[in-house]
Short mmCIF file of C-alpha atoms and ligand atoms in Angstrom, two decimals:
data_model
loop_
_atom_site.label_atom_id
_atom_site.label_comp_id
_atom_site.label_asym_id
_atom_site.label_seq_id
_atom_site.Cartn_x
_atom_site.Cartn_y
_atom_site.Cartn_z
CA MET A 1 -100.59 71.73 20.46
CA SER A 2 -99.40 67.91 20.79
CA TRP A 3 -99.55 65.88 23.83
CA GLU A 4 -95.92 65.33 23.29
CA GLU A 5 -95.05 68.98 24.17
CA ASN A 6 -95.65 68.53 27.99
CA ILE A 7 -93.29 65.12 28.14
CA LYS A 8 -90.34 65.38 30.25
CA LYS A 9 -87.82 64.49 27.76
CA VAL A 10 -84.58 62.89 29.03
CA ILE A 11 -81.22 61.22 27.84
CA PRO A 12 -81.06 58.24 29.83
CA TYR A 13 -78.11 56.72 31.32
CA THR A 14 -76.45 53.67 28.98
CA PRO A 15 -75.62 51.01 31.40
CA GLY A 16 -72.89 48.37 30.54
CA GLU A 17 -74.16 45.56 28.01
CA GLN A 18 -75.69 42.13 29.62
CA PRO A 19 -75.17 40.10 26.69
CA LYS A 20 -77.41 37.10 26.71
CA ILE A 21 -74.80 34.52 25.22
CA GLU A 22 -73.23 32.14 27.33
CA ASN A 23 -69.65 31.37 28.31
CA ILE A 24 -68.18 35.01 27.88
CA ILE A 25 -65.65 36.36 29.81
CA LYS A 26 -67.61 39.33 31.47
CA LEU A 27 -65.36 42.38 32.42
CA ASN A 28 -67.82 45.37 31.78
CA THR A 29 -69.64 46.08 34.48
CA ASN A 30 -67.34 45.88 37.69
CA GLU A 31 -69.48 42.94 39.03
CA CYS A 32 -67.70 40.71 41.29
CA PRO A 33 -66.68 37.25 39.64
CA TYR A 34 -67.10 35.42 42.87
CA PRO A 35 -70.52 34.08 44.30
CA PRO A 36 -71.86 36.22 47.15
CA ALA A 37 -71.38 34.80 50.95
CA PRO A 38 -72.51 30.98 51.19
CA GLU A 39 -75.16 32.23 54.04
CA ILE A 40 -77.49 33.60 51.18
CA LYS A 41 -77.77 30.21 49.70
CA GLU A 42 -79.09 28.80 52.99
CA LYS A 43 -81.35 31.66 53.64
CA LEU A 44 -82.61 31.04 50.06
CA GLU A 45 -83.69 27.48 50.44
CA LYS A 46 -85.25 28.77 53.74
CA PHE A 47 -87.40 31.94 52.48
CA SER A 48 -90.77 31.47 53.03
CA TYR A 49 -92.41 31.84 49.72
CA GLU A 50 -95.74 32.39 51.57
CA SER A 51 -94.39 35.69 52.90
CA LEU A 52 -94.31 37.40 49.67
CA ARG A 53 -97.89 38.20 50.23
CA LEU A 54 -97.18 40.57 52.51
CA TYR A 55 -95.27 44.19 52.01
CA PRO A 56 -92.02 44.31 53.35
CA ASP A 57 -91.05 46.51 56.47
CA PRO A 58 -90.80 50.10 55.13
CA SER A 59 -87.96 50.75 57.61
CA ALA A 60 -86.21 48.04 56.72
CA SER A 61 -84.94 47.51 60.14
CA VAL A 62 -83.46 44.46 60.04
CA LEU A 63 -81.01 45.49 57.09
CA VAL A 64 -80.30 49.12 58.96
CA ASN A 65 -79.71 47.27 62.07
CA ALA A 66 -77.33 44.67 60.55
CA LEU A 67 -75.45 47.55 58.68
CA SER A 68 -75.50 49.72 61.92
CA SER A 69 -73.88 46.67 63.93
CA TYR A 70 -71.45 46.03 60.86
CA TYR A 71 -70.18 49.75 60.71
CA ASN A 72 -70.85 50.63 64.39
CA ILE A 73 -72.93 53.73 63.40
CA ALA A 74 -76.32 54.41 64.73
CA PRO A 75 -79.43 53.15 62.90
CA GLU A 76 -80.69 56.80 62.78
CA LYS A 77 -77.36 57.47 60.46
CA ILE A 78 -78.26 54.88 57.95
CA PHE A 79 -80.51 55.05 54.61
CA VAL A 80 -80.91 52.05 52.29
CA GLY A 81 -82.42 51.90 48.95
CA VAL A 82 -82.45 49.87 45.85
CA GLY A 83 -78.83 50.07 44.97
CA SER A 84 -76.91 52.70 45.16
CA ASP A 85 -78.27 54.56 42.29
CA ASP A 86 -81.63 54.83 44.27
CA VAL A 87 -80.02 56.20 47.25
CA LEU A 88 -77.88 58.64 44.89
CA ALA A 89 -81.08 59.40 42.68
CA MET A 90 -82.79 60.21 45.93
CA ALA A 91 -80.18 62.31 47.36
CA PHE A 92 -79.85 64.31 44.28
CA LEU A 93 -83.62 65.18 44.75
CA THR A 94 -83.53 66.18 48.21
CA PHE A 95 -80.36 67.87 48.63
CA PHE A 96 -79.58 69.57 45.31
CA ASN A 97 -82.16 72.14 45.05
CA SER A 98 -80.12 75.57 45.07
CA ASN A 99 -79.97 77.60 42.09
CA LYS A 100 -76.14 77.64 42.03
CA PRO A 101 -74.83 74.51 39.82
CA ILE A 102 -73.60 71.30 41.79
CA LEU A 103 -70.11 70.34 41.13
CA PHE A 104 -68.70 66.87 40.00
CA PRO A 105 -65.69 65.72 37.63
CA ASP A 106 -65.74 65.94 34.38
CA ILE A 107 -64.80 62.12 33.85
CA THR A 108 -66.96 60.62 36.58
CA TYR A 109 -69.70 58.02 36.98
CA SER A 110 -71.96 59.26 33.94
CA PHE A 111 -75.33 58.88 35.70
CA TYR A 112 -74.73 62.30 37.69
CA ASP A 113 -75.56 64.50 34.94
CA VAL A 114 -78.37 62.24 33.95
CA TRP A 115 -79.88 62.92 37.18
CA ALA A 116 -79.12 66.31 37.19
CA GLU A 117 -80.97 66.71 34.29
CA LEU A 118 -83.82 64.75 34.99
CA PHE A 119 -84.37 66.90 38.27
CA LYS A 120 -83.46 70.28 36.34
CA ILE A 121 -80.41 70.88 38.62
CA PRO A 122 -77.81 73.06 37.46
CA TYR A 123 -74.65 71.63 37.19
CA LYS A 124 -70.75 72.02 36.62
CA LYS A 125 -68.33 69.43 35.48
CA VAL A 126 -64.87 70.18 36.76
CA PRO A 127 -62.10 69.03 34.73
CA LEU A 128 -59.87 66.44 36.36
CA ASN A 129 -56.08 67.30 35.76
CA ASP A 130 -54.10 65.73 33.27
CA ASP A 131 -53.54 62.72 35.39
CA PHE A 132 -56.89 62.20 36.11
CA GLU A 133 -56.68 63.61 39.75
CA ILE A 134 -59.39 65.69 41.32
CA THR A 135 -57.94 69.31 41.89
CA ILE A 136 -59.78 70.26 45.15
CA GLU A 137 -59.30 73.78 45.16
CA ASP A 138 -61.78 73.58 42.17
CA TYR A 139 -64.53 72.64 44.69
CA PHE A 140 -63.91 75.49 47.03
CA GLU A 141 -66.21 78.04 44.93
CA GLU A 142 -69.65 78.58 45.55
CA ASN A 143 -71.98 75.77 44.54
CA GLY A 144 -75.28 74.05 45.24
CA GLY A 145 -73.67 70.86 45.96
CA VAL A 146 -70.74 68.33 45.82
CA ILE A 147 -70.61 65.20 44.29
CA PHE A 148 -67.61 62.66 43.66
CA PRO A 149 -67.04 59.14 43.66
CA ASN A 150 -63.96 58.21 45.77
CA PRO A 151 -62.15 55.93 44.26
CA ASN A 152 -63.33 57.64 41.19
CA ALA A 153 -64.98 56.21 38.16
CA PRO A 154 -63.76 55.18 35.38
CA THR A 155 -60.37 56.10 36.72
CA GLY A 156 -60.08 54.15 39.77
CA LEU A 157 -58.49 56.76 41.63
CA PHE A 158 -58.63 57.08 45.24
CA MET A 159 -58.21 60.34 46.73
CA ASP A 160 -56.61 60.59 50.37
CA LEU A 161 -59.25 60.76 53.09
CA SER A 162 -57.42 64.22 53.96
CA MET A 163 -58.06 65.75 50.88
CA VAL A 164 -61.90 64.60 50.64
CA GLU A 165 -62.37 66.22 54.17
CA GLU A 166 -60.61 69.38 53.07
CA ILE A 167 -63.45 69.51 50.30
CA ILE A 168 -66.09 68.85 52.84
CA LYS A 169 -64.84 71.53 55.13
CA LYS A 170 -64.81 74.00 52.47
CA ASN A 171 -68.22 73.59 51.75
CA LYS A 172 -70.15 73.83 54.77
CA ASP A 173 -73.33 75.64 53.19
CA SER A 174 -73.70 72.80 50.75
CA VAL A 175 -74.35 68.90 50.88
CA VAL A 176 -71.28 66.77 50.04
CA ILE A 177 -72.18 63.00 48.48
CA VAL A 178 -69.23 60.91 48.71
CA ASP A 179 -70.12 57.89 46.31
CA GLU A 180 -68.06 54.97 47.51
CA ALA A 181 -69.18 52.15 45.23
CA TYR A 182 -65.47 50.94 45.19
CA ILE A 183 -64.40 51.49 48.37
CA ASP A 184 -63.81 47.92 49.65
CA PHE A 185 -61.03 47.60 47.28
CA GLY A 186 -58.49 49.10 49.19
CA GLY A 187 -59.47 52.80 50.19
CA ILE A 188 -60.39 54.57 53.31
CA SER A 189 -64.12 55.53 53.82
CA ALA A 190 -65.29 58.98 54.61
CA ALA A 191 -67.99 57.39 57.11
CA SER A 192 -65.76 58.06 59.81
CA LEU A 193 -66.17 61.90 58.96
CA ILE A 194 -70.25 61.80 59.40
CA ASP A 195 -70.17 63.20 62.95
CA LYS A 196 -67.90 65.72 62.33
CA TYR A 197 -69.83 67.14 59.41
CA ASP A 198 -73.62 67.11 59.33
CA ASN A 199 -73.67 68.02 55.46
CA LEU A 200 -71.79 64.85 54.59
CA LEU A 201 -73.54 61.63 52.84
CA VAL A 202 -71.33 58.58 52.25
CA VAL A 203 -73.08 56.28 49.85
CA GLN A 204 -71.93 52.41 49.21
CA THR A 205 -73.38 49.50 47.63
CA PHE A 206 -73.34 45.64 47.84
CA SER A 207 -73.48 45.40 43.93
CA LYS A 208 -69.55 45.34 43.66
CA SER A 209 -67.67 44.20 46.70
CA ARG A 210 -70.49 41.96 48.03
CA ALA A 211 -71.23 40.41 44.82
CA MET A 212 -74.95 41.36 44.76
CA ALA A 213 -75.67 43.37 41.69
CA GLY A 214 -78.74 41.33 41.37
CA MET A 215 -80.08 42.00 44.58
CA ARG A 216 -80.24 45.75 44.48
CA ILE A 217 -79.15 47.15 47.73
CA GLY A 218 -77.59 50.44 48.49
CA TYR A 219 -77.00 52.40 51.69
CA ALA A 220 -75.55 55.71 52.89
CA PHE A 221 -74.39 57.37 56.08
CA GLY A 222 -74.94 60.66 57.28
CA SER A 223 -76.06 62.71 60.25
CA LYS A 224 -79.42 62.01 61.69
CA LYS A 225 -80.49 65.11 60.26
CA LEU A 226 -79.69 64.23 56.66
CA ILE A 227 -80.87 61.10 56.88
CA LYS A 228 -84.22 62.52 57.96
CA TYR A 229 -84.39 64.59 55.23
CA LEU A 230 -83.74 61.60 52.89
CA GLN A 231 -86.19 59.34 54.65
CA ASP A 232 -89.04 62.02 54.13
CA ALA A 233 -88.41 62.06 50.59
CA LYS A 234 -88.26 58.38 49.97
CA PHE A 235 -91.36 57.90 52.07
CA SER A 236 -93.17 60.78 49.82
CA PHE A 237 -92.07 58.87 46.61
CA ASN A 238 -92.15 54.84 47.50
CA SER A 239 -92.34 53.60 50.91
CA TYR A 240 -91.52 49.64 50.17
CA THR A 241 -88.55 50.10 47.99
CA MET A 242 -86.68 47.17 49.68
CA ASN A 243 -88.29 43.93 49.05
CA ARG A 244 -88.15 41.13 51.53
CA THR A 245 -85.28 39.26 49.57
CA SER A 246 -83.31 42.09 49.42
CA LEU A 247 -83.57 42.68 53.64
CA GLU A 248 -82.90 38.86 54.15
CA PHE A 249 -80.34 38.34 51.89
CA GLY A 250 -78.57 41.59 52.44
CA VAL A 251 -78.45 40.74 56.25
CA ALA A 252 -77.22 37.15 55.59
CA SER A 253 -74.11 38.94 53.45
CA LEU A 254 -73.14 41.18 56.59
CA GLU A 255 -72.97 37.84 58.49
CA ASN A 256 -69.62 36.49 56.82
CA VAL A 257 -66.94 38.93 57.48
CA VAL A 258 -64.09 36.08 56.80
CA TYR A 259 -65.93 35.59 53.26
CA PHE A 260 -66.32 39.20 52.23
CA GLN A 261 -62.60 39.98 53.21
CA GLU A 262 -61.31 37.00 51.41
CA THR A 263 -63.25 37.93 48.27
CA CYS A 264 -62.22 41.63 48.54
CA GLY A 265 -58.63 40.40 49.12
CA LYS A 266 -58.50 37.97 46.09
CA ILE A 267 -59.66 40.89 43.64
CA ILE A 268 -56.80 43.29 45.10
CA SER A 269 -54.22 40.77 44.51
CA THR A 270 -55.36 39.58 41.00
CA ARG A 271 -55.75 43.62 40.38
CA GLU A 272 -52.10 43.95 41.27
CA ARG A 273 -50.88 41.22 39.45
CA VAL A 274 -52.80 42.41 36.19
CA LYS A 275 -51.05 45.76 36.55
CA LYS A 276 -47.90 44.31 36.03
CA ASP A 277 -48.88 41.95 33.12
CA LEU A 278 -50.72 45.31 31.45
CA LYS A 279 -47.41 47.41 32.04
CA ASN A 280 -45.23 44.76 30.50
CA LEU A 281 -47.65 44.92 27.32
CA GLY A 282 -46.96 48.64 27.27
CA PHE A 283 -50.46 49.79 28.72
CA THR A 284 -50.51 52.82 30.73
CA PHE A 285 -53.39 53.52 33.58
CA PRO A 286 -54.13 55.45 36.59
CA ASP A 287 -53.02 53.68 39.67
CA SER A 288 -56.37 51.88 40.36
CA MET A 289 -57.94 51.13 44.08
CA SER A 290 -60.95 49.67 42.56
CA ASN A 291 -61.97 46.34 41.06
CA PHE A 292 -61.13 47.51 37.51
CA ILE A 293 -58.33 48.93 35.66
CA PHE A 294 -58.80 52.20 32.96
CA ALA A 295 -56.03 51.43 30.68
CA ARG A 296 -54.88 52.46 27.48
CA HIS A 297 -52.31 51.49 24.56
CA PRO A 298 -49.99 54.11 23.34
CA GLU A 299 -50.16 52.35 19.67
CA VAL A 300 -53.38 50.38 19.22
CA PRO A 301 -56.76 52.39 19.61
CA ALA A 302 -58.84 51.35 22.34
CA VAL A 303 -62.09 50.78 20.18
CA GLU A 304 -60.17 48.15 18.23
CA LEU A 305 -59.06 46.07 21.01
CA PHE A 306 -62.73 46.41 22.26
CA ASP A 307 -63.87 44.93 18.93
CA ALA A 308 -61.26 42.65 18.68
CA LEU A 309 -61.75 41.40 22.55
CA LYS A 310 -65.63 41.18 21.87
CA LYS A 311 -65.27 39.00 18.97
CA GLN A 312 -63.18 36.49 21.39
CA GLY A 313 -66.33 36.54 23.81
CA ILE A 314 -64.30 38.86 26.08
CA PHE A 315 -66.43 41.79 27.22
CA VAL A 316 -65.06 45.04 28.32
CA ARG A 317 -66.17 48.67 28.54
CA TYR A 318 -65.55 51.27 26.34
CA PHE A 319 -67.02 54.99 26.34
CA ASN A 320 -67.01 57.11 23.59
CA ALA A 321 -66.36 60.28 25.30
CA PRO A 322 -63.90 63.09 25.33
CA ARG A 323 -60.65 62.49 27.01
CA ILE A 324 -61.53 58.99 27.49
CA ASP A 325 -62.16 57.70 24.23
CA ASP A 326 -58.62 55.93 24.23
CA TYR A 327 -59.17 53.77 27.11
CA LEU A 328 -60.80 50.40 28.28
CA ARG A 329 -62.16 50.17 31.52
CA ILE A 330 -61.59 46.51 32.48
CA THR A 331 -63.27 44.58 35.70
CA ILE A 332 -61.10 42.24 37.80
CA GLY A 333 -62.39 38.99 37.21
CA THR A 334 -60.73 35.76 38.44
CA ASP A 335 -57.31 34.71 37.98
CA LYS A 336 -58.45 32.33 35.28
CA GLN A 337 -60.33 34.79 33.57
CA MET A 338 -57.85 37.41 33.50
CA ASP A 339 -55.43 34.87 31.94
CA ILE A 340 -57.58 34.26 29.00
CA PHE A 341 -57.67 38.17 28.72
CA MET A 342 -54.09 38.92 29.11
CA ASP A 343 -52.96 35.97 26.80
CA PHE A 344 -55.47 37.24 24.09
CA LEU A 345 -53.94 40.66 24.26
CA LYS A 346 -50.62 39.32 24.21
CA LYS A 347 -51.09 37.17 21.23
CA TYR A 348 -53.22 40.09 19.50
CA LEU A 349 -50.51 42.90 20.06
CA GLN A 350 -47.58 40.42 18.77
CA GLU A 351 -49.20 40.05 15.71
CA ARG A 352 -50.52 43.79 15.32
CA LEU A 353 -47.37 45.56 16.01
C1 PLP B 17 -71.75 50.63 40.28
C2 PLP B 17 -71.94 52.21 40.71
C3 PLP B 17 -73.14 52.72 41.29
C4 PLP B 17 -74.41 51.97 41.47
O1 PLP B 17 -74.22 50.83 41.96
P1 PLP B 17 -75.71 50.24 42.42
O2 PLP B 17 -75.62 48.74 41.70
O3 PLP B 17 -76.75 51.03 41.83
O4 PLP B 17 -75.52 50.19 43.68
C5 PLP B 17 -72.70 53.84 41.84
N1 PLP B 17 -71.80 54.82 41.82
C6 PLP B 17 -70.71 54.30 41.20
C7 PLP B 17 -69.59 54.92 40.85
C8 PLP B 17 -70.66 52.91 40.56
O5 PLP B 17 -69.71 52.40 39.77
#
């Protein structure tokens, strides 16, 4: 008998590389290429260093109230956490306690099965169709919960809100979580449905569209009942999840609506331009509504392109997993970064083919 027999053994999630090299073009973890709202810089300069002595507000009320007025949703229907990963993990712990399996797509955010394993939640991966679309009828069977991202990751495909609603409608006996990490890049949020369905949780983040991945802020919208259950679980785990800087800088980000919309607009227009450029080089990809494109080349293996790009200091994401091991997930950077990326690809393919 060894102490190791009683250890919880898990295979952790593998995050995208954060290379410690300077001057690379980093298109591998869906970060925003532009800085966060300038208001944050002002707050940073005025931030009271002395205040770090004190615990932060466990109810995170300044941030919750700012989100409440930004989205016009009552504070009692908002939950905040340390990135949406924290919010999602807490939601798995709180809502997925059935003996029936929870359902999520086979190709999706690879943290879902990690949490399911960690919390010993039975789960079933539901295959996307050959076009990488969710078949909504697959989610009408009995289950212990449903979760999917919309737009999905790493495909970038957005599912129409009416189809999202069909899935929620058919699942009144379980909690449905819509992970909207990429919703600000052209999709339509399911947040408008939380008053209609008290079993719906909509999760969003400051990490992608708000350029604040380093700050770790995530949030969720749901019925008062749902949010209360989440709060109870959170306060049974760690009361002070949101630190003082996250609270202040999160509020500052929400203050500048114009800057936020401009940043998202720039990324969307670069994305549409890059779609055309990639198509011209023979790449195919699902029609992304996110800040990345999931592309494959019919003649050149993805892993070869991945390595060649890396040698040039251009980092994209490659997943060695069934059905997607011939794809690259390319985060949308600035126009200049994407020009360098496209120029390299063009030259490489010309020499190679
Ligand atoms: C990036 C991402 C998250 C987590 O983001 P946080 O930085 O933890 O807020 C959650 N879901 C999906 C689908 C993502 O791509």
